[in-house]
């Protein structure tokens, strides 16, 4: 298989095992040349830390993209994660997606909300802009909260399969041919993924492990994209990503003091084996 080059665009939290500090090693472990464009730099992530230093890199994104264009650099895939505002979403659409090689893959993780609420600093204008970016993607990777906000659906903590099917159909209507909805479970001890592709819906169930872990969404998305770049179909890529994420959560549960992130590094070898 040809050696693939991917661009991932998201913030970098210097400490905290999320965003680019997850995406870069996971994609590299999948055998993919990984190029990065930080949307912002944070001293740590914002979940549980205080006094975080933050630098917005919106001004730099168009200039970086212009340089790549002049050099004739393009990418077999573009994968976006956390984007810090509508200006960054516009830059992704106007300057970065055109750098995708013919036949390349565009994956959008609309990292903007969880637990029924938008992240701090985001509003409906941001959600509208993210809808447009999702419409340009080949694959979108929302969690349940993001799926509801993208479709104007009231968030429900209790739901059934019919509700999930309706949500998936509305997400599909945004324009992406493949929707991977995370955090879906139909029993108290269950979580997993619901995938809609070409109108067909499939589920990948996992045991729901106790605790809250920062970076699991980034971990799943990066493993999914890496597996996809190795020729795995979306259903298989979702299964590999879910299995890898569950393994990393189990690693983290063994060390309660590791509250700030997810211990994925010891499991990278296992990810490589899953791909093979």
PDB file of C-alpha atoms in Angstrom:
ATOM      1  CA  UNK A   1       0.000   0.000   0.000  1.00  0.00           C
ATOM      2  CA  UNK A   2       1.228   3.504  -0.875  1.00  0.00           C
ATOM      3  CA  UNK A   3       2.737   5.593   1.891  1.00  0.00           C
ATOM      4  CA  UNK A   4       0.016   8.078   2.833  1.00  0.00           C
ATOM      5  CA  UNK A   5       0.359  11.662   4.029  1.00  0.00           C
ATOM      6  CA  UNK A   6      -2.278  13.211   6.284  1.00  0.00           C
ATOM      7  CA  UNK A   7      -2.811  16.694   7.654  1.00  0.00           C
ATOM      8  CA  UNK A   8      -4.481  17.020  11.039  1.00  0.00           C
ATOM      9  CA  UNK A   9      -5.694  20.423  12.213  1.00  0.00           C
ATOM     10  CA  UNK A  10      -6.516  20.888  15.903  1.00  0.00           C
ATOM     11  CA  UNK A  11      -5.182  22.509  19.049  1.00  0.00           C
ATOM     12  CA  UNK A  12      -2.132  21.326  20.943  1.00  0.00           C
ATOM     13  CA  UNK A  13      -2.390  21.072  24.724  1.00  0.00           C
ATOM     14  CA  UNK A  14       1.223  20.765  25.834  1.00  0.00           C
ATOM     15  CA  UNK A  15       0.211  18.667  28.876  1.00  0.00           C
ATOM     16  CA  UNK A  16      -2.895  16.536  29.081  1.00  0.00           C
ATOM     17  CA  UNK A  17      -2.876  13.779  26.423  1.00  0.00           C
ATOM     18  CA  UNK A  18      -5.500  15.133  24.055  1.00  0.00           C
ATOM     19  CA  UNK A  19      -5.787  16.815  20.654  1.00  0.00           C
ATOM     20  CA  UNK A  20      -2.470  16.898  18.732  1.00  0.00           C
ATOM     21  CA  UNK A  21      -0.454  15.170  21.464  1.00  0.00           C
ATOM     22  CA  UNK A  22      -2.752  12.191  20.844  1.00  0.00           C
ATOM     23  CA  UNK A  23      -3.317  12.530  17.096  1.00  0.00           C
ATOM     24  CA  UNK A  24       0.333  12.722  16.053  1.00  0.00           C
ATOM     25  CA  UNK A  25       1.602   9.555  17.802  1.00  0.00           C
ATOM     26  CA  UNK A  26      -1.544   7.526  17.052  1.00  0.00           C
ATOM     27  CA  UNK A  27      -1.546   8.370  13.343  1.00  0.00           C
ATOM     28  CA  UNK A  28       2.206   7.766  13.161  1.00  0.00           C
ATOM     29  CA  UNK A  29       1.750   4.350  14.811  1.00  0.00           C
ATOM     30  CA  UNK A  30      -0.745   3.585  12.038  1.00  0.00           C
ATOM     31  CA  UNK A  31       2.065   4.007   9.508  1.00  0.00           C
ATOM     32  CA  UNK A  32       0.896   7.363   8.169  1.00  0.00           C
ATOM     33  CA  UNK A  33       3.090  10.392   7.489  1.00  0.00           C
ATOM     34  CA  UNK A  34       1.440  12.913   9.801  1.00  0.00           C
ATOM     35  CA  UNK A  35       1.635  16.646   9.196  1.00  0.00           C
ATOM     36  CA  UNK A  36       0.160  19.004  11.778  1.00  0.00           C
ATOM     37  CA  UNK A  37      -1.336  22.465  11.870  1.00  0.00           C
ATOM     38  CA  UNK A  38      -2.007  23.662  15.428  1.00  0.00           C
ATOM     39  CA  UNK A  39      -5.151  25.796  15.690  1.00  0.00           C
ATOM     40  CA  UNK A  40      -4.089  27.000  19.151  1.00  0.00           C
ATOM     41  CA  UNK A  41      -1.458  26.289  21.794  1.00  0.00           C
ATOM     42  CA  UNK A  42      -2.498  25.668  25.415  1.00  0.00           C
ATOM     43  CA  UNK A  43      -0.225  25.021  28.361  1.00  0.00           C
ATOM     44  CA  UNK A  44      -2.659  22.254  29.427  1.00  0.00           C
ATOM     45  CA  UNK A  45      -6.181  21.300  28.446  1.00  0.00           C
ATOM     46  CA  UNK A  46      -8.972  23.073  30.313  1.00  0.00           C
ATOM     47  CA  UNK A  47     -10.531  20.072  32.061  1.00  0.00           C
ATOM     48  CA  UNK A  48      -9.448  20.285  35.688  1.00  0.00           C
ATOM     49  CA  UNK A  49      -6.542  22.705  35.292  1.00  0.00           C
ATOM     50  CA  UNK A  50      -6.779  26.404  36.167  1.00  0.00           C
ATOM     51  CA  UNK A  51      -4.935  29.469  34.867  1.00  0.00           C
ATOM     52  CA  UNK A  52      -4.344  27.864  31.464  1.00  0.00           C
ATOM     53  CA  UNK A  53      -2.136  29.838  29.053  1.00  0.00           C
ATOM     54  CA  UNK A  54      -3.773  30.011  25.604  1.00  0.00           C
ATOM     55  CA  UNK A  55      -2.546  31.350  22.277  1.00  0.00           C
ATOM     56  CA  UNK A  56      -4.896  31.516  19.288  1.00  0.00           C
ATOM     57  CA  UNK A  57      -3.161  30.737  15.958  1.00  0.00           C
ATOM     58  CA  UNK A  58      -5.993  31.828  13.646  1.00  0.00           C
ATOM     59  CA  UNK A  59      -3.759  34.482  12.058  1.00  0.00           C
ATOM     60  CA  UNK A  60      -1.189  31.890  11.027  1.00  0.00           C
ATOM     61  CA  UNK A  61      -3.409  29.282   9.345  1.00  0.00           C
ATOM     62  CA  UNK A  62      -3.968  31.063   5.974  1.00  0.00           C
ATOM     63  CA  UNK A  63      -0.272  31.922   5.628  1.00  0.00           C
ATOM     64  CA  UNK A  64       0.775  28.344   6.325  1.00  0.00           C
ATOM     65  CA  UNK A  65      -1.740  27.054   3.781  1.00  0.00           C
ATOM     66  CA  UNK A  66      -0.503  29.588   1.203  1.00  0.00           C
ATOM     67  CA  UNK A  67       3.071  28.392   1.670  1.00  0.00           C
ATOM     68  CA  UNK A  68       2.039  24.762   1.161  1.00  0.00           C
ATOM     69  CA  UNK A  69       0.117  25.720  -1.968  1.00  0.00           C
ATOM     70  CA  UNK A  70       3.159  27.504  -3.428  1.00  0.00           C
ATOM     71  CA  UNK A  71       5.289  24.440  -2.681  1.00  0.00           C
ATOM     72  CA  UNK A  72       2.773  22.107  -4.332  1.00  0.00           C
ATOM     73  CA  UNK A  73       2.182  20.200  -1.089  1.00  0.00           C
ATOM     74  CA  UNK A  74      -1.050  18.255  -0.789  1.00  0.00           C
ATOM     75  CA  UNK A  75      -2.436  15.550   1.454  1.00  0.00           C
ATOM     76  CA  UNK A  76      -4.100  12.167   1.033  1.00  0.00           C
ATOM     77  CA  UNK A  77      -6.399  13.117   3.921  1.00  0.00           C
ATOM     78  CA  UNK A  78      -7.306  16.185   5.957  1.00  0.00           C
ATOM     79  CA  UNK A  79      -8.623  15.527   9.470  1.00  0.00           C
ATOM     80  CA  UNK A  80      -9.914  18.403  11.582  1.00  0.00           C
ATOM     81  CA  UNK A  81     -10.447  18.335  15.321  1.00  0.00           C
ATOM     82  CA  UNK A  82     -10.967  21.229  17.745  1.00  0.00           C
ATOM     83  CA  UNK A  83     -11.157  24.542  15.876  1.00  0.00           C
ATOM     84  CA  UNK A  84     -11.193  27.599  18.105  1.00  0.00           C
ATOM     85  CA  UNK A  85     -13.767  29.765  16.297  1.00  0.00           C
ATOM     86  CA  UNK A  86     -15.708  30.421  13.126  1.00  0.00           C
ATOM     87  CA  UNK A  87     -12.684  32.053  11.515  1.00  0.00           C
ATOM     88  CA  UNK A  88     -10.745  28.809  11.850  1.00  0.00           C
ATOM     89  CA  UNK A  89     -13.638  26.847  10.374  1.00  0.00           C
ATOM     90  CA  UNK A  90     -13.683  29.227   7.400  1.00  0.00           C
ATOM     91  CA  UNK A  91      -9.917  28.826   6.973  1.00  0.00           C
ATOM     92  CA  UNK A  92     -10.305  25.055   7.022  1.00  0.00           C
ATOM     93  CA  UNK A  93     -12.935  25.204   4.285  1.00  0.00           C
ATOM     94  CA  UNK A  94     -11.291  27.831   2.103  1.00  0.00           C
ATOM     95  CA  UNK A  95      -7.568  27.192   2.538  1.00  0.00           C
ATOM     96  CA  UNK A  96      -7.024  23.648   3.819  1.00  0.00           C
ATOM     97  CA  UNK A  97      -9.615  21.369   2.226  1.00  0.00           C
ATOM     98  CA  UNK A  98      -8.457  22.431  -1.273  1.00  0.00           C
ATOM     99  CA  UNK A  99      -5.063  20.909  -0.395  1.00  0.00           C
ATOM    100  CA  UNK A 100      -6.633  17.432  -0.330  1.00  0.00           C
ATOM    101  CA  UNK A 101      -5.261  15.315  -3.184  1.00  0.00           C
ATOM    102  CA  UNK A 102      -7.744  14.037  -5.784  1.00  0.00           C
ATOM    103  CA  UNK A 103      -9.632  11.124  -4.284  1.00  0.00           C
ATOM    104  CA  UNK A 104      -8.421  12.086  -0.805  1.00  0.00           C
ATOM    105  CA  UNK A 105     -10.363  11.751   2.424  1.00  0.00           C
ATOM    106  CA  UNK A 106     -11.808  14.609   4.502  1.00  0.00           C
ATOM    107  CA  UNK A 107     -12.705  13.728   8.109  1.00  0.00           C
ATOM    108  CA  UNK A 108     -14.319  16.218  10.488  1.00  0.00           C
ATOM    109  CA  UNK A 109     -14.482  15.643  14.217  1.00  0.00           C
ATOM    110  CA  UNK A 110     -16.826  18.501  15.242  1.00  0.00           C
ATOM    111  CA  UNK A 111     -15.213  18.842  18.657  1.00  0.00           C
ATOM    112  CA  UNK A 112     -17.448  21.476  20.224  1.00  0.00           C
ATOM    113  CA  UNK A 113     -19.674  19.945  22.915  1.00  0.00           C
ATOM    114  CA  UNK A 114     -20.257  17.122  25.402  1.00  0.00           C
ATOM    115  CA  UNK A 115     -22.687  16.140  28.145  1.00  0.00           C
ATOM    116  CA  UNK A 116     -25.473  18.193  26.586  1.00  0.00           C
ATOM    117  CA  UNK A 117     -23.523  21.488  26.510  1.00  0.00           C
ATOM    118  CA  UNK A 118     -21.365  23.481  24.117  1.00  0.00           C
ATOM    119  CA  UNK A 119     -17.761  24.073  25.100  1.00  0.00           C
ATOM    120  CA  UNK A 120     -17.034  27.463  26.640  1.00  0.00           C
ATOM    121  CA  UNK A 121     -16.819  30.277  24.082  1.00  0.00           C
ATOM    122  CA  UNK A 122     -18.940  28.599  21.402  1.00  0.00           C
ATOM    123  CA  UNK A 123     -22.432  29.680  20.330  1.00  0.00           C
ATOM    124  CA  UNK A 124     -25.023  28.957  17.640  1.00  0.00           C
ATOM    125  CA  UNK A 125     -22.986  30.884  15.066  1.00  0.00           C
ATOM    126  CA  UNK A 126     -20.157  28.425  15.618  1.00  0.00           C
ATOM    127  CA  UNK A 127     -22.562  25.481  15.324  1.00  0.00           C
ATOM    128  CA  UNK A 128     -23.871  26.863  12.007  1.00  0.00           C
ATOM    129  CA  UNK A 129     -20.333  27.173  10.668  1.00  0.00           C
ATOM    130  CA  UNK A 130     -19.523  23.631  11.790  1.00  0.00           C
ATOM    131  CA  UNK A 131     -22.594  22.337   9.929  1.00  0.00           C
ATOM    132  CA  UNK A 132     -21.117  23.792   6.747  1.00  0.00           C
ATOM    133  CA  UNK A 133     -17.737  22.144   7.358  1.00  0.00           C
ATOM    134  CA  UNK A 134     -19.439  18.796   8.042  1.00  0.00           C
ATOM    135  CA  UNK A 135     -21.193  19.124   4.706  1.00  0.00           C
ATOM    136  CA  UNK A 136     -17.786  19.190   2.997  1.00  0.00           C
ATOM    137  CA  UNK A 137     -16.560  16.031   4.731  1.00  0.00           C
ATOM    138  CA  UNK A 138     -16.469  12.403   3.641  1.00  0.00           C
ATOM    139  CA  UNK A 139     -16.768  11.254   7.266  1.00  0.00           C
ATOM    140  CA  UNK A 140     -17.989  13.077  10.369  1.00  0.00           C
ATOM    141  CA  UNK A 141     -17.349  11.856  13.922  1.00  0.00           C
ATOM    142  CA  UNK A 142     -19.760  13.605  16.327  1.00  0.00           C
ATOM    143  CA  UNK A 143     -20.574  12.463  19.833  1.00  0.00           C
ATOM    144  CA  UNK A 144     -24.224  12.397  20.912  1.00  0.00           C
ATOM    145  CA  UNK A 145     -24.253  16.003  22.122  1.00  0.00           C
ATOM    146  CA  UNK A 146     -22.608  17.270  18.953  1.00  0.00           C
ATOM    147  CA  UNK A 147     -24.961  15.210  16.816  1.00  0.00           C
ATOM    148  CA  UNK A 148     -27.945  16.827  18.523  1.00  0.00           C
ATOM    149  CA  UNK A 149     -26.575  20.349  18.167  1.00  0.00           C
ATOM    150  CA  UNK A 150     -25.656  19.889  14.514  1.00  0.00           C
ATOM    151  CA  UNK A 151     -29.205  18.763  13.726  1.00  0.00           C
ATOM    152  CA  UNK A 152     -31.191  20.983  16.093  1.00  0.00           C
ATOM    153  CA  UNK A 153     -32.332  17.929  18.053  1.00  0.00           C
ATOM    154  CA  UNK A 154     -33.027  18.280  21.798  1.00  0.00           C
ATOM    155  CA  UNK A 155     -30.415  16.321  23.729  1.00  0.00           C
ATOM    156  CA  UNK A 156     -31.731  13.232  25.507  1.00  0.00           C
ATOM    157  CA  UNK A 157     -29.849  11.179  28.079  1.00  0.00           C
ATOM    158  CA  UNK A 158     -32.382   8.347  27.702  1.00  0.00           C
ATOM    159  CA  UNK A 159     -33.042   7.164  24.148  1.00  0.00           C
ATOM    160  CA  UNK A 160     -33.777   4.061  22.131  1.00  0.00           C
ATOM    161  CA  UNK A 161     -32.679   2.677  18.777  1.00  0.00           C
ATOM    162  CA  UNK A 162     -35.456   4.508  16.912  1.00  0.00           C
ATOM    163  CA  UNK A 163     -34.250   7.857  18.300  1.00  0.00           C
ATOM    164  CA  UNK A 164     -30.652   7.075  17.268  1.00  0.00           C
ATOM    165  CA  UNK A 165     -31.768   6.090  13.763  1.00  0.00           C
ATOM    166  CA  UNK A 166     -33.609   9.394  13.352  1.00  0.00           C
ATOM    167  CA  UNK A 167     -30.574  11.324  14.600  1.00  0.00           C
ATOM    168  CA  UNK A 168     -28.271   9.488  12.194  1.00  0.00           C
ATOM    169  CA  UNK A 169     -30.556  10.226   9.255  1.00  0.00           C
ATOM    170  CA  UNK A 170     -30.567  13.929  10.129  1.00  0.00           C
ATOM    171  CA  UNK A 171     -26.767  13.919  10.421  1.00  0.00           C
ATOM    172  CA  UNK A 172     -26.499  12.158   7.071  1.00  0.00           C
ATOM    173  CA  UNK A 173     -28.631  14.931   5.557  1.00  0.00           C
ATOM    174  CA  UNK A 174     -25.859  17.440   6.375  1.00  0.00           C
ATOM    175  CA  UNK A 175     -23.983  15.997   3.411  1.00  0.00           C
ATOM    176  CA  UNK A 176     -21.254  13.615   4.630  1.00  0.00           C
ATOM    177  CA  UNK A 177     -21.610  10.133   3.072  1.00  0.00           C
ATOM    178  CA  UNK A 178     -20.493   8.458   6.325  1.00  0.00           C
ATOM    179  CA  UNK A 179     -21.556   9.370   9.872  1.00  0.00           C
ATOM    180  CA  UNK A 180     -19.855   7.783  12.897  1.00  0.00           C
ATOM    181  CA  UNK A 181     -21.782   8.662  16.067  1.00  0.00           C
ATOM    182  CA  UNK A 182     -19.901   7.928  19.296  1.00  0.00           C
ATOM    183  CA  UNK A 183     -21.109   7.342  22.847  1.00  0.00           C
ATOM    184  CA  UNK A 184     -24.134   5.269  21.824  1.00  0.00           C
ATOM    185  CA  UNK A 185     -25.365   2.559  24.196  1.00  0.00           C
ATOM    186  CA  UNK A 186     -28.726   0.892  24.698  1.00  0.00           C
ATOM    187  CA  UNK A 187     -28.048  -0.556  28.168  1.00  0.00           C
ATOM    188  CA  UNK A 188     -26.573   0.946  31.381  1.00  0.00           C
ATOM    189  CA  UNK A 189     -23.335  -1.019  31.049  1.00  0.00           C
ATOM    190  CA  UNK A 190     -22.922  -0.395  27.318  1.00  0.00           C
ATOM    191  CA  UNK A 191     -21.427   2.251  25.070  1.00  0.00           C
ATOM    192  CA  UNK A 192     -20.250   2.167  21.503  1.00  0.00           C
ATOM    193  CA  UNK A 193     -20.580   3.538  18.004  1.00  0.00           C
ATOM    194  CA  UNK A 194     -23.468   3.861  15.564  1.00  0.00           C
ATOM    195  CA  UNK A 195     -22.369   4.144  11.945  1.00  0.00           C
ATOM    196  CA  UNK A 196     -24.490   5.240   9.004  1.00  0.00           C
ATOM    197  CA  UNK A 197     -23.093   4.780   5.500  1.00  0.00           C
ATOM    198  CA  UNK A 198     -25.073   4.815   2.275  1.00  0.00           C
ATOM    199  CA  UNK A 199     -28.257   4.754   4.315  1.00  0.00           C
ATOM    200  CA  UNK A 200     -27.293   1.565   6.163  1.00  0.00           C
ATOM    201  CA  UNK A 201     -26.877   1.668   9.955  1.00  0.00           C
ATOM    202  CA  UNK A 202     -24.576  -0.586  11.968  1.00  0.00           C
ATOM    203  CA  UNK A 203     -23.579  -0.696  15.622  1.00  0.00           C
ATOM    204  CA  UNK A 204     -20.341  -1.528  17.429  1.00  0.00           C
ATOM    205  CA  UNK A 205     -20.923  -2.128  21.152  1.00  0.00           C
ATOM    206  CA  UNK A 206     -18.396  -1.931  23.992  1.00  0.00           C
ATOM    207  CA  UNK A 207     -18.548  -2.415  27.731  1.00  0.00           C
ATOM    208  CA  UNK A 208     -19.036   0.953  29.433  1.00  0.00           C
ATOM    209  CA  UNK A 209     -16.144   1.513  31.822  1.00  0.00           C
ATOM    210  CA  UNK A 210     -16.528   3.758  34.852  1.00  0.00           C
ATOM    211  CA  UNK A 211     -14.948   7.175  35.112  1.00  0.00           C
ATOM    212  CA  UNK A 212     -14.436  10.304  33.012  1.00  0.00           C
ATOM    213  CA  UNK A 213     -11.351  10.506  30.820  1.00  0.00           C
ATOM    214  CA  UNK A 214     -10.030  13.491  28.899  1.00  0.00           C
ATOM    215  CA  UNK A 215      -8.983  12.832  25.307  1.00  0.00           C
ATOM    216  CA  UNK A 216     -11.001   9.690  24.527  1.00  0.00           C
ATOM    217  CA  UNK A 217     -12.772  11.397  21.625  1.00  0.00           C
ATOM    218  CA  UNK A 218      -9.468  12.504  20.116  1.00  0.00           C
ATOM    219  CA  UNK A 219      -8.081   9.014  20.639  1.00  0.00           C
ATOM    220  CA  UNK A 220     -11.022   7.320  18.908  1.00  0.00           C
ATOM    221  CA  UNK A 221     -11.019   9.791  16.016  1.00  0.00           C
ATOM    222  CA  UNK A 222      -7.272   9.491  15.409  1.00  0.00           C
ATOM    223  CA  UNK A 223      -7.329   5.680  15.493  1.00  0.00           C
ATOM    224  CA  UNK A 224     -10.337   5.677  13.165  1.00  0.00           C
ATOM    225  CA  UNK A 225      -8.585   7.945  10.665  1.00  0.00           C
ATOM    226  CA  UNK A 226      -5.338   5.969  10.899  1.00  0.00           C
ATOM    227  CA  UNK A 227      -7.135   2.687  10.273  1.00  0.00           C
ATOM    228  CA  UNK A 228      -9.017   4.238   7.356  1.00  0.00           C
ATOM    229  CA  UNK A 229      -5.724   5.345   5.814  1.00  0.00           C
ATOM    230  CA  UNK A 230      -4.567   1.723   5.984  1.00  0.00           C
ATOM    231  CA  UNK A 231      -7.471   0.672   3.783  1.00  0.00           C
ATOM    232  CA  UNK A 232      -9.929  -0.413   6.476  1.00  0.00           C
ATOM    233  CA  UNK A 233     -13.603   0.136   5.681  1.00  0.00           C
ATOM    234  CA  UNK A 234     -15.453   2.522   8.033  1.00  0.00           C
ATOM    235  CA  UNK A 235     -17.065  -0.332   9.964  1.00  0.00           C
ATOM    236  CA  UNK A 236     -13.729  -2.042  10.585  1.00  0.00           C
ATOM    237  CA  UNK A 237     -11.970   1.249  11.334  1.00  0.00           C
ATOM    238  CA  UNK A 238     -14.657   2.064  13.921  1.00  0.00           C
ATOM    239  CA  UNK A 239     -14.279  -1.346  15.566  1.00  0.00           C
ATOM    240  CA  UNK A 240     -10.487  -1.005  15.762  1.00  0.00           C
ATOM    241  CA  UNK A 241     -10.750   2.526  17.148  1.00  0.00           C
ATOM    242  CA  UNK A 242     -13.337   1.469  19.740  1.00  0.00           C
ATOM    243  CA  UNK A 243     -11.272  -1.542  20.856  1.00  0.00           C
ATOM    244  CA  UNK A 244      -8.123   0.587  21.107  1.00  0.00           C
ATOM    245  CA  UNK A 245      -9.903   3.308  23.096  1.00  0.00           C
ATOM    246  CA  UNK A 246     -11.347   0.735  25.514  1.00  0.00           C
ATOM    247  CA  UNK A 247      -7.886  -0.777  26.029  1.00  0.00           C
ATOM    248  CA  UNK A 248      -6.445   2.662  26.811  1.00  0.00           C
ATOM    249  CA  UNK A 249      -9.241   3.388  29.300  1.00  0.00           C
ATOM    250  CA  UNK A 250      -8.477   0.110  31.094  1.00  0.00           C
ATOM    251  CA  UNK A 251      -4.812   1.137  31.271  1.00  0.00           C
ATOM    252  CA  UNK A 252      -5.839   4.443  32.827  1.00  0.00           C
ATOM    253  CA  UNK A 253      -8.191   2.873  35.361  1.00  0.00           C
ATOM    254  CA  UNK A 254      -5.223   1.060  36.847  1.00  0.00           C
ATOM    255  CA  UNK A 255      -3.694   4.397  37.914  1.00  0.00           C
ATOM    256  CA  UNK A 256      -6.245   6.716  39.604  1.00  0.00           C
ATOM    257  CA  UNK A 257      -3.664   9.514  39.928  1.00  0.00           C
ATOM    258  CA  UNK A 258      -3.621   9.784  36.134  1.00  0.00           C
ATOM    259  CA  UNK A 259      -6.836  11.871  36.100  1.00  0.00           C
ATOM    260  CA  UNK A 260      -5.753  14.420  33.487  1.00  0.00           C
ATOM    261  CA  UNK A 261      -5.499  12.220  30.390  1.00  0.00           C
ATOM    262  CA  UNK A 262      -5.638   8.735  28.971  1.00  0.00           C
ATOM    263  CA  UNK A 263      -2.685   6.338  29.031  1.00  0.00           C
ATOM    264  CA  UNK A 264      -2.522   5.431  25.372  1.00  0.00           C
ATOM    265  CA  UNK A 265       1.225   5.224  24.778  1.00  0.00           C
ATOM    266  CA  UNK A 266       1.668   1.683  26.222  1.00  0.00           C
ATOM    267  CA  UNK A 267      -1.102   0.472  23.890  1.00  0.00           C
ATOM    268  CA  UNK A 268       0.330   1.778  20.601  1.00  0.00           C
ATOM    269  CA  UNK A 269       1.915  -1.590  19.883  1.00  0.00           C
ATOM    270  CA  UNK A 270      -1.470  -3.237  20.326  1.00  0.00           C
ATOM    271  CA  UNK A 271      -2.986  -0.755  17.853  1.00  0.00           C
ATOM    272  CA  UNK A 272      -0.391  -1.743  15.267  1.00  0.00           C
ATOM    273  CA  UNK A 273      -1.294  -5.411  15.813  1.00  0.00           C
ATOM    274  CA  UNK A 274      -5.015  -4.622  15.428  1.00  0.00           C
ATOM    275  CA  UNK A 275      -4.294  -3.012  12.063  1.00  0.00           C
ATOM    276  CA  UNK A 276      -2.394  -6.083  10.900  1.00  0.00           C
TER     277      UNK A 276
END
